[in-house]
CSV table of C-alpha atoms and ligand atoms in Angstrom, one decimal:
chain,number,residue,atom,x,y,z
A,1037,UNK,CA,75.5,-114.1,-131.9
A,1038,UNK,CA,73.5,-114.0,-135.3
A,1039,UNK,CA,69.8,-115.0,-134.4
A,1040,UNK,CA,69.0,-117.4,-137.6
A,1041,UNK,CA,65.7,-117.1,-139.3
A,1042,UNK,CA,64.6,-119.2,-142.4
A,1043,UNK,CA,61.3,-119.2,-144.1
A,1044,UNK,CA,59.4,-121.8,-145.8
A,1045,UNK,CA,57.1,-120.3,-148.7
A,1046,UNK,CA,56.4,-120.2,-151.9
A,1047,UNK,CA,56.6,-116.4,-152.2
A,1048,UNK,CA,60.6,-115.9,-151.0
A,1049,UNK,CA,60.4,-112.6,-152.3
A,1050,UNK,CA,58.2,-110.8,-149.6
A,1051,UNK,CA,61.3,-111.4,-147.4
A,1052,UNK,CA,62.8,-110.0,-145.6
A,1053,UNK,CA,60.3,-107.1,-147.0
A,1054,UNK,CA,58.5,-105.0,-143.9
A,1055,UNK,CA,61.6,-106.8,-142.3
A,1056,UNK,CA,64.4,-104.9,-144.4
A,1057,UNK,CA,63.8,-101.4,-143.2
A,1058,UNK,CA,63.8,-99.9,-140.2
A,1059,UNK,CA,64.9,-101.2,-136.6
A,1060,UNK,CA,64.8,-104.7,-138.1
A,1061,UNK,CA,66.5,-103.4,-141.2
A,1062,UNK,CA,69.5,-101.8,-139.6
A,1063,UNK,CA,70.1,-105.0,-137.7
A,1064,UNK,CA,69.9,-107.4,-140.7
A,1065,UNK,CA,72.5,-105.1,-142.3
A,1066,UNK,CA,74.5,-105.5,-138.8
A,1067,UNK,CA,74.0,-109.1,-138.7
A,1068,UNK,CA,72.0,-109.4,-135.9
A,1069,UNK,CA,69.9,-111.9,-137.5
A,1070,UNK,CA,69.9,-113.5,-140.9
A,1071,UNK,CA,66.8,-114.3,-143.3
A,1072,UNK,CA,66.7,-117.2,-145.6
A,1073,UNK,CA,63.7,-117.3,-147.6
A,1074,UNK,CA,63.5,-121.2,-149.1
A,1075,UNK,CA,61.1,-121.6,-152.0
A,1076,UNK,CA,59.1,-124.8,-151.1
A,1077,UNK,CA,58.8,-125.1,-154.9
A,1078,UNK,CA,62.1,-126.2,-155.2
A,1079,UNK,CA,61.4,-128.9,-153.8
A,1080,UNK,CA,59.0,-130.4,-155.9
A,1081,UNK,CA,59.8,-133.2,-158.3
A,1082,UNK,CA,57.5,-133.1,-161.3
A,1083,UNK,CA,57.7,-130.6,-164.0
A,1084,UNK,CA,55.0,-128.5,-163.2
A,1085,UNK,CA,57.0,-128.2,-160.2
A,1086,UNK,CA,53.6,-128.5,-157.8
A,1087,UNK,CA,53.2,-128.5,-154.6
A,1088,UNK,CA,49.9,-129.0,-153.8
A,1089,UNK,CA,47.0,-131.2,-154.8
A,1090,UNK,CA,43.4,-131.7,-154.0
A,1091,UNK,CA,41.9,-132.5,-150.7
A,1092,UNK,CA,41.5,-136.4,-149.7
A,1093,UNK,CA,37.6,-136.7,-149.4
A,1094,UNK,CA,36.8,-133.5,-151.3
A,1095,UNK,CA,35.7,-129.8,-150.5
A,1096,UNK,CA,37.4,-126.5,-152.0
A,1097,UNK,CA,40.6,-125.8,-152.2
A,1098,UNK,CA,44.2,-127.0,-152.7
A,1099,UNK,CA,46.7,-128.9,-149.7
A,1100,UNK,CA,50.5,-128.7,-149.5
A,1101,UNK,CA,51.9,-131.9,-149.9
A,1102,UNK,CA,53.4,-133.8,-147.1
A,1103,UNK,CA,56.1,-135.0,-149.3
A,1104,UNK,CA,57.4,-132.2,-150.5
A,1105,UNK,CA,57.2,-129.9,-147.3
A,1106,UNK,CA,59.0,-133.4,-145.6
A,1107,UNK,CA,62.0,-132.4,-148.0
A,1108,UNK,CA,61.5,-129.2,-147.6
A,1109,UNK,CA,61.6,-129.5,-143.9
A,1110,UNK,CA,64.9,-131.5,-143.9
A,1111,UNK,CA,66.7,-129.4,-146.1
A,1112,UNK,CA,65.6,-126.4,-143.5
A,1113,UNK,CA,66.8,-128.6,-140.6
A,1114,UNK,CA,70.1,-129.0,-141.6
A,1115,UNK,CA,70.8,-125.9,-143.0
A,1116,UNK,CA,69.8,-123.7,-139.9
A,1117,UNK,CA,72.4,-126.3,-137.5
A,1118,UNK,CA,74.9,-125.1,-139.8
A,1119,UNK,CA,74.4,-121.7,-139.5
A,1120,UNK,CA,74.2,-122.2,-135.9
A,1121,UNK,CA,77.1,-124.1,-135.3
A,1122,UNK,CA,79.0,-121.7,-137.8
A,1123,UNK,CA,77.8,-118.8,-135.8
A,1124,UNK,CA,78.7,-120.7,-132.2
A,1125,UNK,CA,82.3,-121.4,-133.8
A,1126,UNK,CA,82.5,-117.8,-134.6
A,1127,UNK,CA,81.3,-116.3,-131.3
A,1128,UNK,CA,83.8,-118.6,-129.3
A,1129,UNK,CA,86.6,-117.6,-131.5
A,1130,UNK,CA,86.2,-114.3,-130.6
A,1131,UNK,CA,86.1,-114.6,-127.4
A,1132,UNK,CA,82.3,-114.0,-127.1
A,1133,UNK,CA,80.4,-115.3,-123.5
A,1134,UNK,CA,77.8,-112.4,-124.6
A,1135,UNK,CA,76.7,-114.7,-127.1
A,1136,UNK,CA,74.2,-117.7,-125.9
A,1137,UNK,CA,77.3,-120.5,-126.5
A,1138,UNK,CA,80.1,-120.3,-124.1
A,1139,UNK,CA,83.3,-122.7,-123.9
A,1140,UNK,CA,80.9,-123.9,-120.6
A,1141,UNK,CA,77.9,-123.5,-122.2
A,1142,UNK,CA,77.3,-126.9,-125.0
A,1143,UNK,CA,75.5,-127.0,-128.1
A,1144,UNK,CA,72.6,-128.3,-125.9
A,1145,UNK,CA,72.2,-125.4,-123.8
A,1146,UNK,CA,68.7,-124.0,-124.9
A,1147,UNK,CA,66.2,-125.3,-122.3
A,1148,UNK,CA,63.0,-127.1,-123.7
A,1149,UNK,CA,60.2,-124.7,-123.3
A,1150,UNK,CA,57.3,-125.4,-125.0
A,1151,UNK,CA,55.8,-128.9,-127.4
A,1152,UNK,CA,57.5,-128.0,-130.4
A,1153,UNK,CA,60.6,-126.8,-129.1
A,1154,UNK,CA,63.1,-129.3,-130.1
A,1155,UNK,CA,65.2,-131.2,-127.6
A,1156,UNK,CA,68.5,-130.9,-129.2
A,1157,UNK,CA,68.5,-127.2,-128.3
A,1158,UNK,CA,68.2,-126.1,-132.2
A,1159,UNK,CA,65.7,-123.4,-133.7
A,1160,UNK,CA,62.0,-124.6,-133.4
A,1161,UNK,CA,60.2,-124.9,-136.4
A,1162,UNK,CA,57.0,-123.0,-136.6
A,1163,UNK,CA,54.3,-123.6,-138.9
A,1164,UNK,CA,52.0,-119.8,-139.4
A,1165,UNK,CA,48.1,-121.3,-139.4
A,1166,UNK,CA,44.8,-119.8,-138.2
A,1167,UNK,CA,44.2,-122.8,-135.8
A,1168,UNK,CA,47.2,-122.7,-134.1
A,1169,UNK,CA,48.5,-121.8,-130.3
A,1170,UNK,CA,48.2,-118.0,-129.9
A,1171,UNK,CA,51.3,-116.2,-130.0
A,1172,UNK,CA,52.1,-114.2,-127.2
A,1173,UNK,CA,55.0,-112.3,-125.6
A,1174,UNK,CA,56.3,-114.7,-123.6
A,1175,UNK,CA,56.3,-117.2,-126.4
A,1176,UNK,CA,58.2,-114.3,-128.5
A,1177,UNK,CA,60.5,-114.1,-125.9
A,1178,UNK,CA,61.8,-117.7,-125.4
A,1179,UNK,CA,61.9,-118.3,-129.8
A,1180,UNK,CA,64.4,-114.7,-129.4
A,1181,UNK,CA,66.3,-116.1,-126.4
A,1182,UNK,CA,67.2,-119.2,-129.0
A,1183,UNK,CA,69.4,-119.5,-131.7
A,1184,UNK,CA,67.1,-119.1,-134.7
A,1185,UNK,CA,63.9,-120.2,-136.0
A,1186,UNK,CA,62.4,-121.7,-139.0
A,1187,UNK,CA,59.1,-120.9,-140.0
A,1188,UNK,CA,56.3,-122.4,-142.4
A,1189,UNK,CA,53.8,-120.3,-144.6
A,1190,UNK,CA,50.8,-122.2,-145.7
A,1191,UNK,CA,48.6,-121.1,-148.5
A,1192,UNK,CA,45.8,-122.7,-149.9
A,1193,UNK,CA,43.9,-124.8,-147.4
A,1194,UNK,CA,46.3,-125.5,-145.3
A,1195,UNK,CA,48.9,-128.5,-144.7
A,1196,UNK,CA,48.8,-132.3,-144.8
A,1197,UNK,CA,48.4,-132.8,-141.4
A,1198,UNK,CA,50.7,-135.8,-141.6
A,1199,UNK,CA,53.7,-133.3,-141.7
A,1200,UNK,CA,52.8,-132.2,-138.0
A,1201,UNK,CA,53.0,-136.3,-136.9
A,1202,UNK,CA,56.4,-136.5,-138.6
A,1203,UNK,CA,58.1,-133.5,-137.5
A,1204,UNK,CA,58.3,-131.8,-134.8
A,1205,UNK,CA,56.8,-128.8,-135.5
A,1206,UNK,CA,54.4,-126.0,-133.6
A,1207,UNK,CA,51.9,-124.7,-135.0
A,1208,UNK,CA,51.1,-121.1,-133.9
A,1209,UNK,CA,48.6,-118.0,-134.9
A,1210,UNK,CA,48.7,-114.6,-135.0
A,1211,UNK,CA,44.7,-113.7,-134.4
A,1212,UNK,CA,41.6,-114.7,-135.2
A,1213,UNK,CA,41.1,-113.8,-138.2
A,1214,UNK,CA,42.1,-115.4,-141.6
A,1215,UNK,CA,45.2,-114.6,-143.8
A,1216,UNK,CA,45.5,-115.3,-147.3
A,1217,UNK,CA,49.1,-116.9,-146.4
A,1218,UNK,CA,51.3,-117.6,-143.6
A,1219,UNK,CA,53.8,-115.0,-145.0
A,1220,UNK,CA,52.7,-112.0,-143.1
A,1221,UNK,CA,51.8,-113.8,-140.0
A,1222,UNK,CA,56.0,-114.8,-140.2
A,1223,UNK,CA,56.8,-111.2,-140.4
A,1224,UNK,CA,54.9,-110.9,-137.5
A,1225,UNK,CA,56.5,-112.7,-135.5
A,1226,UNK,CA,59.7,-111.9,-136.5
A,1227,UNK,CA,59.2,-108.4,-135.8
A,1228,UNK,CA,58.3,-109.3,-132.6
A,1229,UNK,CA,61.3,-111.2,-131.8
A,1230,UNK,CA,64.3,-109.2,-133.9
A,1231,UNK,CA,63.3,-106.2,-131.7
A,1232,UNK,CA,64.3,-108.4,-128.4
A,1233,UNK,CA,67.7,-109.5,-129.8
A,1234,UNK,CA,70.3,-107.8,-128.2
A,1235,UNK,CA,71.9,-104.6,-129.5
A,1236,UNK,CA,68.6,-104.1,-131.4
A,1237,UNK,CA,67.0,-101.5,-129.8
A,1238,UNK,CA,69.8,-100.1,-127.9
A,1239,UNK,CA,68.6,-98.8,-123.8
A,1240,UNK,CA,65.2,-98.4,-125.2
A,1241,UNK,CA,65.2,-102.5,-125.5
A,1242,UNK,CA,64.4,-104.1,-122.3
A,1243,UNK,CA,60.6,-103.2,-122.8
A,1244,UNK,CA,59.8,-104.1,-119.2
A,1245,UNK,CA,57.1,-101.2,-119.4
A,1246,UNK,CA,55.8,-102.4,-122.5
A,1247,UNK,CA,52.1,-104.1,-122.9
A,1248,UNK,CA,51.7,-107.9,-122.2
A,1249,UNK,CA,55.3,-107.6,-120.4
A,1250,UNK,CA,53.3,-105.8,-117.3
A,1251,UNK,CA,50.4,-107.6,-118.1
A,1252,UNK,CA,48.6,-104.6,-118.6
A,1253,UNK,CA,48.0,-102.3,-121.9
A,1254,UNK,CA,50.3,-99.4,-122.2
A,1255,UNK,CA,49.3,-96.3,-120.2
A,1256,UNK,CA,48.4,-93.0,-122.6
A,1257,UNK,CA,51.6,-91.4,-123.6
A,1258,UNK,CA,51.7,-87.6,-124.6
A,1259,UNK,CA,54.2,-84.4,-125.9
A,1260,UNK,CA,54.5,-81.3,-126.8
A,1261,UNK,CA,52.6,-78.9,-127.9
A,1262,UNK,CA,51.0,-78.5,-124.5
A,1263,UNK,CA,48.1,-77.3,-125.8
A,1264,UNK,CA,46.8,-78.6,-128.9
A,1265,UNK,CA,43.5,-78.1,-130.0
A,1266,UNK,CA,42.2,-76.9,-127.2
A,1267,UNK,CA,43.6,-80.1,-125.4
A,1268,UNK,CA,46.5,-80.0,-123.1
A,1269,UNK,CA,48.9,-82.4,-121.4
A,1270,UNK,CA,47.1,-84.0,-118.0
A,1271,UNK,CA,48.9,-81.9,-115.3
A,1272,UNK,CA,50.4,-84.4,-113.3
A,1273,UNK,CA,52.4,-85.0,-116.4
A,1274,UNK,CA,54.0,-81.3,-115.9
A,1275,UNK,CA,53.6,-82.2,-112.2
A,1276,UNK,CA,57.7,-83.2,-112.3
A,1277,UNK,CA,56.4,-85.4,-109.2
A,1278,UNK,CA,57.4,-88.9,-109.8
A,1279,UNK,CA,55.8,-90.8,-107.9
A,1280,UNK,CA,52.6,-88.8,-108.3
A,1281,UNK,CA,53.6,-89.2,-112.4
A,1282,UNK,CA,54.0,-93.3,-111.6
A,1283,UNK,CA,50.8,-93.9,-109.9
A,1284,UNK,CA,48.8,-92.0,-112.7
A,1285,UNK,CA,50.2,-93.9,-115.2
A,1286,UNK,CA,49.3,-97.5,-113.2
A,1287,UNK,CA,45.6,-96.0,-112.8
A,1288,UNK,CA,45.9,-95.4,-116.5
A,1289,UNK,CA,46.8,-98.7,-117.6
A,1290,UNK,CA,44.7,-100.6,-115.2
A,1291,UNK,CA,42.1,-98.4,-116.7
A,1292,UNK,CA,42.6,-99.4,-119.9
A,1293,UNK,CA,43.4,-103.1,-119.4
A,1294,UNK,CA,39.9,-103.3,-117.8
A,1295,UNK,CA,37.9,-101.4,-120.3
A,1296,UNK,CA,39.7,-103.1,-123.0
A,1297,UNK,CA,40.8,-106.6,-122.4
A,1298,UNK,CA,38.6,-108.3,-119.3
A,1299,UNK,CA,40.5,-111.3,-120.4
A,1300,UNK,CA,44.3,-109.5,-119.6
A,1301,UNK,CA,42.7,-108.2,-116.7
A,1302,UNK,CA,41.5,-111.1,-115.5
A,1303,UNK,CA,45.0,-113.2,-115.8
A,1304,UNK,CA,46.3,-110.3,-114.1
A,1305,UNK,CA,44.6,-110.7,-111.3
A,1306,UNK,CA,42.6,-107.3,-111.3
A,1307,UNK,CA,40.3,-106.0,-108.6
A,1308,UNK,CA,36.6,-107.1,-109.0
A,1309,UNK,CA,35.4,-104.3,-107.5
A,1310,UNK,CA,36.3,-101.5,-110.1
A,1311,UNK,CA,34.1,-102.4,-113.4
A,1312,UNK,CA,34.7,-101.4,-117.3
A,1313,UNK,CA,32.1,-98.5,-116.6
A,1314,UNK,CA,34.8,-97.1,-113.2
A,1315,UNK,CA,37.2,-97.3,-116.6
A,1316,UNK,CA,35.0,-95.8,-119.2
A,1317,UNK,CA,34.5,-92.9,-116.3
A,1318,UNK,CA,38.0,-92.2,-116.0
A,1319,UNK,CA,38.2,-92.1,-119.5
A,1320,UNK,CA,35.9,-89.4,-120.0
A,1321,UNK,CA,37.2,-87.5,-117.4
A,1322,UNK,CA,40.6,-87.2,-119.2
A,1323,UNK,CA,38.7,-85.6,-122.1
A,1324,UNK,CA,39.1,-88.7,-124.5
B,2415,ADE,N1,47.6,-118.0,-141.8
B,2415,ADE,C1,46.4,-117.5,-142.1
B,2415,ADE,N2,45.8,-116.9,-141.1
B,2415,ADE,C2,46.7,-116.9,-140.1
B,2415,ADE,C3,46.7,-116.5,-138.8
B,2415,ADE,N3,45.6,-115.8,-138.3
B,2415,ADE,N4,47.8,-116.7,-138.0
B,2415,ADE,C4,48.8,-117.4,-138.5
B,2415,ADE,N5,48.9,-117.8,-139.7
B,2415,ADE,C5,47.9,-117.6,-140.5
């Protein structure tokens, strides 16, 4: 089934951009998922066609109406349980129980995971700020188990916060760090869930081994040439032992997790009594 993806902005034509080549390309093409970019200008009523104004109290800066992203909102609402219930039709017309809608599966299958998540099993609506929940893999996961998703790009300041009392919408972040828009934080997370759909990335796909699904980093990954400049390949990786190979690479990413992110290793649950410096050690005995 089609995963559904539409995107609030006022810039529709940086999509499906980074999003149209590639892995994420191919499966556009295939349709795998769909992108709508929606102008939120076209929503606007006066002639300047404006969308924003100037903040209530004062201070710098420009804020996206409430009105108009309320219409803009709406129109996105009904427009994605089309496509779903289009794509649903579709899927049990053919026959399809690999899609996520089955003759004994309703319209009202998708669970309710998070605040945010609507109840009615549609798409959640996202809204990309700076002061929103972190994303993470396991929020990536559940928004690519769903249907489809409809995101928000803020520019300016920000949002009329009344939107966020209105509708139910989440409000999530990509980093700490500010972004002149909400547009590449939306390509973000796209990326993030288009490669999870199925039939994207073929055997490859089911990323078990993959940071933040182990709750470790990644363990160092090398090829051929053997040798280059003057560094070679760590043996046990020409060891052909796999178990020996397997227990490296756990060393390595523990390694690595501690050195780098106390706060993953932490969650995980790591041994106290090996510190960053027993990681930096290792390090340096690997000739990094
Ligand atoms: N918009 C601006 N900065 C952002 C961030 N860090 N995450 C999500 N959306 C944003």
């Amino acid at each position: 089934m089609t995963f559904h993806t539409q995107i609030l902005t006022l810039y529709p034509e940086m999509f499906p951009g980074l999003l149209g080549a590639s892995l994420a390309g191919k499966a556009l093409e295939q349709g795998l998922w769909s992108c709508e970019a929606i102008n939120m200008r076209d929503f606007a009523t006066d002639r300047h066609r404006s969308v924003d104004d100037t903040p209530a109290g004062g201070g710098a800066g420009m804020v996206l109406r409430a009105d108009i992203l309320g219409k803009a909102v709406d129109f996105a609402t009904d427009n994605i349980a089309a496509k779903i219930r289009s794509s649903r039709a579709q899927s049990r017309d053919a026959g399809d129980t690999q899609g996520v809608s089955t003759s004994s599966q309703s319209d009202e299958v998708y669970p309710e995971h998070v605040e945010g998540l609507d109840t009615n099993g549609e798409a959640p609506i996202i809204a990309l700020t700076p002061r929103g929940t972190p994303l993470t893999q396991a929020r990536v996961r559940e928004i690519a188990s769903g249907p489809g998703v409809t995101l928000l790009c803020g520019r300016f300041e920000g949002f009329d916060e009344r939107i966020f009392e209105a509708r139910d919408i989440e409000e999530v972040s990509i980093g700490d760090y500010i972004l002149s828009g909400g547009e590449v934080a939306a390509t973000v997370l796209l990326d993030a869930c288009i490669r999870l759909l199925p039939g994207v990335m073929g055997a490859s796909s089911s990323g078990d081994d993959e940071s933040f699904e182990t709750g470790l980093l990644e363990y160092p990954h090398y090829t051929r040439p053997v040798e280059w400049e003057g560094r070679t390949i760590p043996e046990v990786l020409r060891s052909g032992d796999h178990a020996k190979i397997a227990a490296w690479r756990r060393e390595q990413a523990e390694a690595i997790t501690r050195l780098r992110r106390p706060d993953l290793w932490e969650r995980h649950g790591g041994a106290s009594d090996r510190s960053p410096s027993g990681a930096q050690r290792q390090k340096k005995e690997n000739g990094k």
